[in-house]
Structures are given as C-alpha cells and as structure tokens.
Coordinates of C-alpha atoms in Angstrom, one line a residue:
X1 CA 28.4 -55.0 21.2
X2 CA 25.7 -55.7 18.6
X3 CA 23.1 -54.1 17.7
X4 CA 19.7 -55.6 16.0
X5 CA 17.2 -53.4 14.2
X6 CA 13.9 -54.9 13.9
X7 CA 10.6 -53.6 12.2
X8 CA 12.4 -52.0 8.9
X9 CA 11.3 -55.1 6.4
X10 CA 14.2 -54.0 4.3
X11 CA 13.6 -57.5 2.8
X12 CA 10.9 -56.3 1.3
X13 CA 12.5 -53.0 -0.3
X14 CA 13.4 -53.4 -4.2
X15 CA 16.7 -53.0 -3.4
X16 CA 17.7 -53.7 -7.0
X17 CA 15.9 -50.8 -8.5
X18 CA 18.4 -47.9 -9.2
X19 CA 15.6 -45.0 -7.8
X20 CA 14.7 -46.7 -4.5
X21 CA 16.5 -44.3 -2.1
X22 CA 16.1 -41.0 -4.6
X23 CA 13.5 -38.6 -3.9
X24 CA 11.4 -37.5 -7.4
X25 CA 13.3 -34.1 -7.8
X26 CA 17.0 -36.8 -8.3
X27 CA 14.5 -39.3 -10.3
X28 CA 13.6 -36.2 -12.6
X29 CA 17.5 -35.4 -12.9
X30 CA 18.1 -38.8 -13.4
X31 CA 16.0 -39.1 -16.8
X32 CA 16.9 -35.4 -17.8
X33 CA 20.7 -36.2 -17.7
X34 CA 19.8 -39.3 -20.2
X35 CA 19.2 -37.0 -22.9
X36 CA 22.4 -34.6 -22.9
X37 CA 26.0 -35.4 -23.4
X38 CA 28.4 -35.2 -20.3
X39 CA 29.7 -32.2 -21.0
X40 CA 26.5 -30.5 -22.2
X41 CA 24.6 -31.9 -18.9
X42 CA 27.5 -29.8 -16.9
X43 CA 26.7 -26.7 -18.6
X44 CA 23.3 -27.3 -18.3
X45 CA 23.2 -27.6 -14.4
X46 CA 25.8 -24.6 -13.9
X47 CA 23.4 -22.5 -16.1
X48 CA 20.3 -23.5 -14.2
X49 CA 22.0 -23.1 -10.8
X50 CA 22.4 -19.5 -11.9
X51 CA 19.0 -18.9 -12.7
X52 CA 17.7 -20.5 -9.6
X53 CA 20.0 -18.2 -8.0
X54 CA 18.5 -15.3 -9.3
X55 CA 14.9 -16.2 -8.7
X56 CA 15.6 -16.9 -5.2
X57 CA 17.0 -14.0 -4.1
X58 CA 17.2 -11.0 -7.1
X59 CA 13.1 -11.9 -8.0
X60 CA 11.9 -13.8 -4.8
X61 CA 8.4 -14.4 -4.6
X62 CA 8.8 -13.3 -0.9
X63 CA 10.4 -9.2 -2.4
X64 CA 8.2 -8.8 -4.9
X65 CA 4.9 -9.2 -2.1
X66 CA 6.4 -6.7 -0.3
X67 CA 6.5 -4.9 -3.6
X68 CA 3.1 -5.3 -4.6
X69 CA 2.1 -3.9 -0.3
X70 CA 4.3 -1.0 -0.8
X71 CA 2.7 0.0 -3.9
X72 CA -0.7 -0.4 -2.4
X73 CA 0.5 1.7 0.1
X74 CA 1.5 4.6 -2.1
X75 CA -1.7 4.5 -3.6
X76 CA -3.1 5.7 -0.4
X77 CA -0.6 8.2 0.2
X78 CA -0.9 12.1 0.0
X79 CA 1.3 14.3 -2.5
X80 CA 2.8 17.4 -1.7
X81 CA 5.1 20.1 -3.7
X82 CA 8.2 20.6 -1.1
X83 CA 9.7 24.0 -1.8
X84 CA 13.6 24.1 -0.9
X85 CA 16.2 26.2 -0.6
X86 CA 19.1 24.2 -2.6
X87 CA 21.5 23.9 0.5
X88 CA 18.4 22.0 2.6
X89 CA 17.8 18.0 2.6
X90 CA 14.4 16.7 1.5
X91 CA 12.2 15.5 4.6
X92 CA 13.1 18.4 6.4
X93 CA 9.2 18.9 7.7
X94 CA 10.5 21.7 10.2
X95 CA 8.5 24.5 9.4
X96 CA 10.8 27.1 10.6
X97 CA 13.5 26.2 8.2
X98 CA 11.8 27.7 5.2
X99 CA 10.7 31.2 6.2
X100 CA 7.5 32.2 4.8
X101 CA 8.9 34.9 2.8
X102 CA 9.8 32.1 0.0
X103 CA 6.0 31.4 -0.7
X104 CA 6.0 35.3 -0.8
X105 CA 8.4 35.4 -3.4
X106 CA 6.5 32.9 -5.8
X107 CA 4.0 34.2 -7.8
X108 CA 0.8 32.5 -7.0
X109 CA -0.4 31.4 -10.7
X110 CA 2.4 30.0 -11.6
X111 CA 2.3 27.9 -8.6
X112 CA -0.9 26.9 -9.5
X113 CA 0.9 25.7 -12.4
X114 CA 3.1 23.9 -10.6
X115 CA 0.5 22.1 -8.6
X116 CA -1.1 21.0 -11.7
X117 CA 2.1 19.4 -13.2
X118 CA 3.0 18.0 -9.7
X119 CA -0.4 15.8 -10.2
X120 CA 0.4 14.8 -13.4
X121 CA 3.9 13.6 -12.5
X122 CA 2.5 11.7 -9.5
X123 CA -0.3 9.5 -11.3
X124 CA 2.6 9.0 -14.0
X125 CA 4.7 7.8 -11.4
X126 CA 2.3 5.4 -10.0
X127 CA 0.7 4.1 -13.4
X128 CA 4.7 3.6 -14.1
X129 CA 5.4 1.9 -10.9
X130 CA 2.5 -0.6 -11.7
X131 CA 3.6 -1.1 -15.3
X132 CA 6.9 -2.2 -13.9
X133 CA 5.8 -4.1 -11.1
X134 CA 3.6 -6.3 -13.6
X135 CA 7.0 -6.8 -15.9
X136 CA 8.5 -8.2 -12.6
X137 CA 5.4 -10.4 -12.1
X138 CA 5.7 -11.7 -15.5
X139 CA 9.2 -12.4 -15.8
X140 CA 9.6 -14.1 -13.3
X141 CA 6.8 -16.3 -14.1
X142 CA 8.5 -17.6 -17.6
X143 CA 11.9 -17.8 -16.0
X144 CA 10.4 -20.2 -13.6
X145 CA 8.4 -22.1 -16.4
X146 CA 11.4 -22.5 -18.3
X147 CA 13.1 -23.4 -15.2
X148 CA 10.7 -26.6 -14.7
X149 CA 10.9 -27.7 -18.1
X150 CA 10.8 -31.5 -18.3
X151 CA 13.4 -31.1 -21.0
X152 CA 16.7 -30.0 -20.6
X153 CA 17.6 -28.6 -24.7
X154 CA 15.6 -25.8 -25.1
X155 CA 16.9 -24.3 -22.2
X156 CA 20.2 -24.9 -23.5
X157 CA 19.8 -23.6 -26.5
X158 CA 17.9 -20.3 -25.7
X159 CA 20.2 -19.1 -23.0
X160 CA 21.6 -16.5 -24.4
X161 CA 17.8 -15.5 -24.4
X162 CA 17.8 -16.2 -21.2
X163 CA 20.5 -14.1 -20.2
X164 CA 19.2 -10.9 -22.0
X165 CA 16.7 -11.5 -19.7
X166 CA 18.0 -11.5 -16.6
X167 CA 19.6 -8.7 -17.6
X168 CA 16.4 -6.8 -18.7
X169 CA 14.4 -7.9 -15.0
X170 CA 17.2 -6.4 -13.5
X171 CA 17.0 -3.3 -14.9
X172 CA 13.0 -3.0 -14.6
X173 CA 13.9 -3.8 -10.8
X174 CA 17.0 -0.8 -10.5
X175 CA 14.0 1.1 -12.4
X176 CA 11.3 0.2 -9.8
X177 CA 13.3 0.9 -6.6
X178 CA 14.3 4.5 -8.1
X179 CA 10.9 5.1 -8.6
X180 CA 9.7 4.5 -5.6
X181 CA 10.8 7.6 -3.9
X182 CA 9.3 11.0 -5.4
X183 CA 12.3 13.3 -6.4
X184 CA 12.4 16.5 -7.9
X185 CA 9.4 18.2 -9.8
X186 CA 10.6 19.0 -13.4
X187 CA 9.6 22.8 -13.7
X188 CA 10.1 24.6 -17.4
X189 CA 9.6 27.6 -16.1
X190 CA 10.8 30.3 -13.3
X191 CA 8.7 30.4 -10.0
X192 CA 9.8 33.9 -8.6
X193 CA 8.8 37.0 -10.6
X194 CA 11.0 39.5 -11.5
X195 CA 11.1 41.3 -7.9
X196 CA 14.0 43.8 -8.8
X197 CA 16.6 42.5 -6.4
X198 CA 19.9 42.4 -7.3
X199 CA 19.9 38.0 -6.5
X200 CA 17.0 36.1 -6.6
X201 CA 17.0 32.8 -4.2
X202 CA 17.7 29.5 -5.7
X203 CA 15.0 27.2 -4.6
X204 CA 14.1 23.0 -6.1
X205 CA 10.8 21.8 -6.0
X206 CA 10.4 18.2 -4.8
X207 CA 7.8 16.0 -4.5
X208 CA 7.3 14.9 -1.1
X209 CA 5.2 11.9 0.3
X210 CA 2.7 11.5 3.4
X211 CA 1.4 8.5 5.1
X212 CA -2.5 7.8 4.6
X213 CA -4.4 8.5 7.5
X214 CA -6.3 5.7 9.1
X215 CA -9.0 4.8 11.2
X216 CA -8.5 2.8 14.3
X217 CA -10.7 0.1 13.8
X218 CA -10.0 -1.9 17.4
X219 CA -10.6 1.4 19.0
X220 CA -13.2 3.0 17.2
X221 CA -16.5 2.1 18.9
X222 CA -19.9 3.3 18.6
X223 CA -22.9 3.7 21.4
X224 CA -26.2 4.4 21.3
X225 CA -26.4 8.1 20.4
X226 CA -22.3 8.8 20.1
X227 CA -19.3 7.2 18.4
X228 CA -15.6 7.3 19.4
X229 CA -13.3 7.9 17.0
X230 CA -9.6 7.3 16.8
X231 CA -6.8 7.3 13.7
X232 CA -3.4 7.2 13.5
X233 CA -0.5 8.1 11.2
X234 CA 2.2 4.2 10.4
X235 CA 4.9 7.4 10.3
X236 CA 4.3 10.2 13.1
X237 CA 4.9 13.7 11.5
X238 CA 7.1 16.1 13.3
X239 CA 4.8 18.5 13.2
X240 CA 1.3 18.2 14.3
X241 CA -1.5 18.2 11.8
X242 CA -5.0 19.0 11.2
X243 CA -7.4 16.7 9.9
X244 CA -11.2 16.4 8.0
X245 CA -13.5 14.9 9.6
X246 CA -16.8 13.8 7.7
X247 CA -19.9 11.7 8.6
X248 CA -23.3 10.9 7.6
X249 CA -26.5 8.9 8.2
X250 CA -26.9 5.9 5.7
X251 CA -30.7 5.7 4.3
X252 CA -32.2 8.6 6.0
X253 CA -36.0 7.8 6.2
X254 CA -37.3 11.2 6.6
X255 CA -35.8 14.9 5.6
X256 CA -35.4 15.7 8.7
X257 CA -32.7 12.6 9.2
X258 CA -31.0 14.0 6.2
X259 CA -29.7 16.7 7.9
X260 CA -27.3 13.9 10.0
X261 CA -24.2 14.6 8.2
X262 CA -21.2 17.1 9.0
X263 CA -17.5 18.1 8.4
X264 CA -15.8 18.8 11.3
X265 CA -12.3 20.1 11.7
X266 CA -10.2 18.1 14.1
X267 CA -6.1 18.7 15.4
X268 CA -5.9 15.5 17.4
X269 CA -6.3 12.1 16.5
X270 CA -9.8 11.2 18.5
X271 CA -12.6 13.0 18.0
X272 CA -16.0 12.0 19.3
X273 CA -19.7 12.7 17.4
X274 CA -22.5 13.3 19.4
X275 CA -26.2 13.4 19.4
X276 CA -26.6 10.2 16.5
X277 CA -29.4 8.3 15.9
X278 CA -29.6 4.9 18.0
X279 CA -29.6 1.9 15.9
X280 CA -28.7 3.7 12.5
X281 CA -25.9 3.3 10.5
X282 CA -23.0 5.8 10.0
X283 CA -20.1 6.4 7.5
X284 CA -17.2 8.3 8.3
X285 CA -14.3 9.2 6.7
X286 CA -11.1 10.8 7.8
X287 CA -8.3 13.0 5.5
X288 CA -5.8 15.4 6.3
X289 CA -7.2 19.4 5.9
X290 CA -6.8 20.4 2.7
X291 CA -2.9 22.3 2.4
X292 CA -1.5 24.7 -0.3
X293 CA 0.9 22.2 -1.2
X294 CA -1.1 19.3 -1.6
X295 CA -0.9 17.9 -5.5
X296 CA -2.8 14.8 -5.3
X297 CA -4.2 13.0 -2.9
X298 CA -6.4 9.8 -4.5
X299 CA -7.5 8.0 -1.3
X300 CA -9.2 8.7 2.1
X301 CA -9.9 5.9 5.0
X302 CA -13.8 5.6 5.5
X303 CA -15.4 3.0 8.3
X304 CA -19.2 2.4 8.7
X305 CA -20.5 1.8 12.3
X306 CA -24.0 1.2 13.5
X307 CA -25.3 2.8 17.2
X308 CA -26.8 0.5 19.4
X309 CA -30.4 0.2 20.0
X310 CA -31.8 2.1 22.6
X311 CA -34.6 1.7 24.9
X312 CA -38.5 0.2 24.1
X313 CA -40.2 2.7 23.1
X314 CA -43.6 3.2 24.0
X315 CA -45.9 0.6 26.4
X316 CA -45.0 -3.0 27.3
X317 CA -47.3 -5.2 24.3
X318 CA -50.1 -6.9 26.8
X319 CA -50.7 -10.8 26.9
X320 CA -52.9 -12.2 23.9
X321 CA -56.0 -12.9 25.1
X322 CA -55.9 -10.6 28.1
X323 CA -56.6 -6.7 26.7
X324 CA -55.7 -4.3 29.6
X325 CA -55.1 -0.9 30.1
X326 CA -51.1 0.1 30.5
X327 CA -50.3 0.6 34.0
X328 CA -49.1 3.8 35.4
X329 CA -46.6 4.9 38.0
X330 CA -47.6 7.2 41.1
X331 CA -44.9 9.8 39.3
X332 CA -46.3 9.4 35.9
X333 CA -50.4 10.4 37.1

C-alpha cells in the first residue's frame, strides 16, 4: 500500500541547514555548547538542570504567590494572648477548658504588660515575614537571570556561589514557613503573684491567630432608607462571637445629618440599619468586640453603599409655556 502526502513543499525546506527542525531554545544550546569543552559542557548542563530544578519546585513562581496572599492575609488578621495550662494543645478555643480562675490568678498589670510585648512581638513578626518574603522575591530573580545567561562560563565558574545560594534561599524559606505560625510569647517575668499556695499552676502564653472579619459584598445590599448587612468568618470559630458594628453618613450637609453615624453591638453575622437617608452615601465597617486578650489587631473590613433614591418630592414641574396651578386630589382638599 502507498501512501502519498501532498501539500508539505518539503522541496522548499533548507534541508541542508543544520537548525531547520530545532526549536530556538536547541538553537541557543547549540551555539552555547560551541564555547565549552566536552566535558566542561556536561558539567555545565548537570549543574543547570539542578538549578532549574530548584526554581521549579523549591522557589516556584506559582509558591511564592501563595506566599505573598497568605501574608496579605495575616496582615488582616487579629492577635490574641492564649493563656494555657502546659498539658493543653494550642487552638483549643473551648472556653470551658481554661477555668476562669487562671485569669484570677494573674495579676492584672502585669498582664497589661504582657499585652504590650504580645504587640510588639506580632508587628516584628510580620515586618520579619516581609523582609523574608522579599529575600525570596529576589533570589529567585538572580538565579533565574543567571540561569538565562547567553553565556555558559560565568555560570561555571561562580557556582560554588551559586550553591551557597541555594543553600541560603533555603534557609530564608525553613525561616519563613516557621514564622508563619505565631508560637509562644517570650515572657521575662512571672504572671501569677505570690498567692501563698503551696504550688502555683504552670501556665505558657501563646500567641494565637484569628481570621479577619469580612463583609459580604454579593449579599450586602442597600434600599432606600435601610441597608442589609452580612459578613462572614474564611475559618468558622467554635465558639460564637460578638462583633462591632459602625456606620456613618459621608458629607453630611447640615448638623442635623451629622448625627447619622452609630456603633452598634451585633452576635450574628447580619445585622440590618434602619431609618438612612435615601440617596446618600454610607460607610460601614465591621470588627470583632474588643476582647481582654486581644494584642493587636491592624485591620478592619469597611464597604461604602449608597440608598436608593426615593420618591419626587414636592409637585409634578408644569409644561413650559403653560403656568397652572397643581392639581389636587378629593383626599388631599
């Protein structure tokens, strides 16, 4: 059986040039491999498959944006002192485990103390975490320069420069991840006073980490004298919380409008706010109610929504031309 394909004009093709069927990535090889002996060339390509390696899966562009939306979302996060009895687990959010007697033991001021190096600790952490992010940024960013050299010898003969770091990057990265979760609060000094018992509970302070609270902005929806509210929690807490709810009138026009503002407590996650202004402009923000344990908290979800118009006010406008008294209704005479 034969078979005749038609339509290709191979005769056309320069068959006799050597890069006719290699694509530009074998054509840049091609003139690379010119400039380095045999056995240097080897080494060469072993040494950049390694580094290819490790920028394709250790430093992928694909981890570190995850990286860079996980530390926008601890930005937004809420930071809380955890006060433990050594034999519990962090997380544990059951309120009944810790019996209210341990804040009783604590003395108050110190803490106050507590809370104060608790916020400290936290915006180091996170100024830390971005320092360490931007390392990651960077490095990878000259590793891949130097892997897209045109020529082959430097990279040869800096690897050992190279290697340190690889070496370093991965360490900034075993850095990074440990950072990531808050651990335990470094206290100097004892908590509970001197109470005169005979054993005084052993207790860890941790620092613990909350979701950010935010608005619902599909279901949000605002009418003409009323808004609907709604928020939500990405990780629902076990137990359920109170929130601060605050809104006010942008560009009040009289003094009288500047008194459209309020905080109002709320325990659910919808709330709705009466008796607006129609076709005005509100701002509303929403935040977790202010706790005894809560160290630093540097961001709150706001959303602005304007009421609908409501009715005409006043008399229909008369035709120009045509001056006439408004007209009246039997109910209205």
């Amino acid at each position: 059986m034969n078979f005749q394909v038609t339509g290709l004009a191979l005769d056309k093709m320069k068959l006799d040039s050597p890069h006719s069927f290699l694509d530009s990535e074998e054509v840049e090889e091609a003139e690379d491999q010119q400039l380095l002996e045999p056995e240097a060339w080897r080494t060469f390509m072993e040494r950049r498959n390694v580094l290819r390696e490790f920028l394709t899966t250790d430093l992928s562009p694909q981890l570190l944006k995850r990286h860079h939306a996980r530390m926008q979302l601890l930005k937004k996060c809420s930071y809380y002192i955890e006060i433990l009895p050594k034999h519990l687990a962090l997380g544990d959010q059951n309120p009944l485990v810790l019996p209210n007697t341990m804040f009783q033991l604590i003395d108050p001021w110190k803490f106050q103390r507590m809370k104060k190096v608790g916020t400290a600790q936290t915006k180091i952490q996170l100024l830390l975490l971005g320092d360490l992010l931007e390392q990651l940024d960077q490095g990878r960013a000259a590793l891949d320069a130097l892997l897209e050299a045109p020529d082959p010898r430097p990279f040869l003969a800096g690897w050992g420069l190279v290697e340190q770091q690889l070496a370093d990057l991965t360490v900034v990265m075993d850095n990074f991840l440990a950072m990531m979760v808050p651990g335990h609060l470094h206290v100097k000094h004892r908590l509970v006073s001197d109470i005169g018992a005979t054993k005084i509970p052993h207790i860890r302070l941790m620092l613990s980490t909350k979701m950010p609270v935010m608005f619902d902005r599909k279901e949000s929806v605002a009418h003409q004298d009323w808004v609907s509210l709604r928020w939500f929690v990405t990780i629902q807490p076990a137990a359920p919380e109170q929130y601060e709810l605050r809104f006010k009138l942008l560009e009040p026009r009289t003094q009288q409008e500047c008194t459209q503002c309020g905080i109002v407590p709320v325990a659910a996650c919808t709330f709705d706010v009466h008796n607006l202004l129609p076709n005005r402009t509100y701002k509303f923000t929403i935040k977790r109610a202010e706790s005894y344990t809560l160290v630093y908290e540097p961001w709150r979800d706001s959303l602005t929504l304007q009421t609908t118009p409501g009715p005409p006010e006043g008399p229909a406008p008369s035709r120009l031309g045509k001056p006439s008294l408004p007209l009246t209704t039997p109910s209205e005479r």
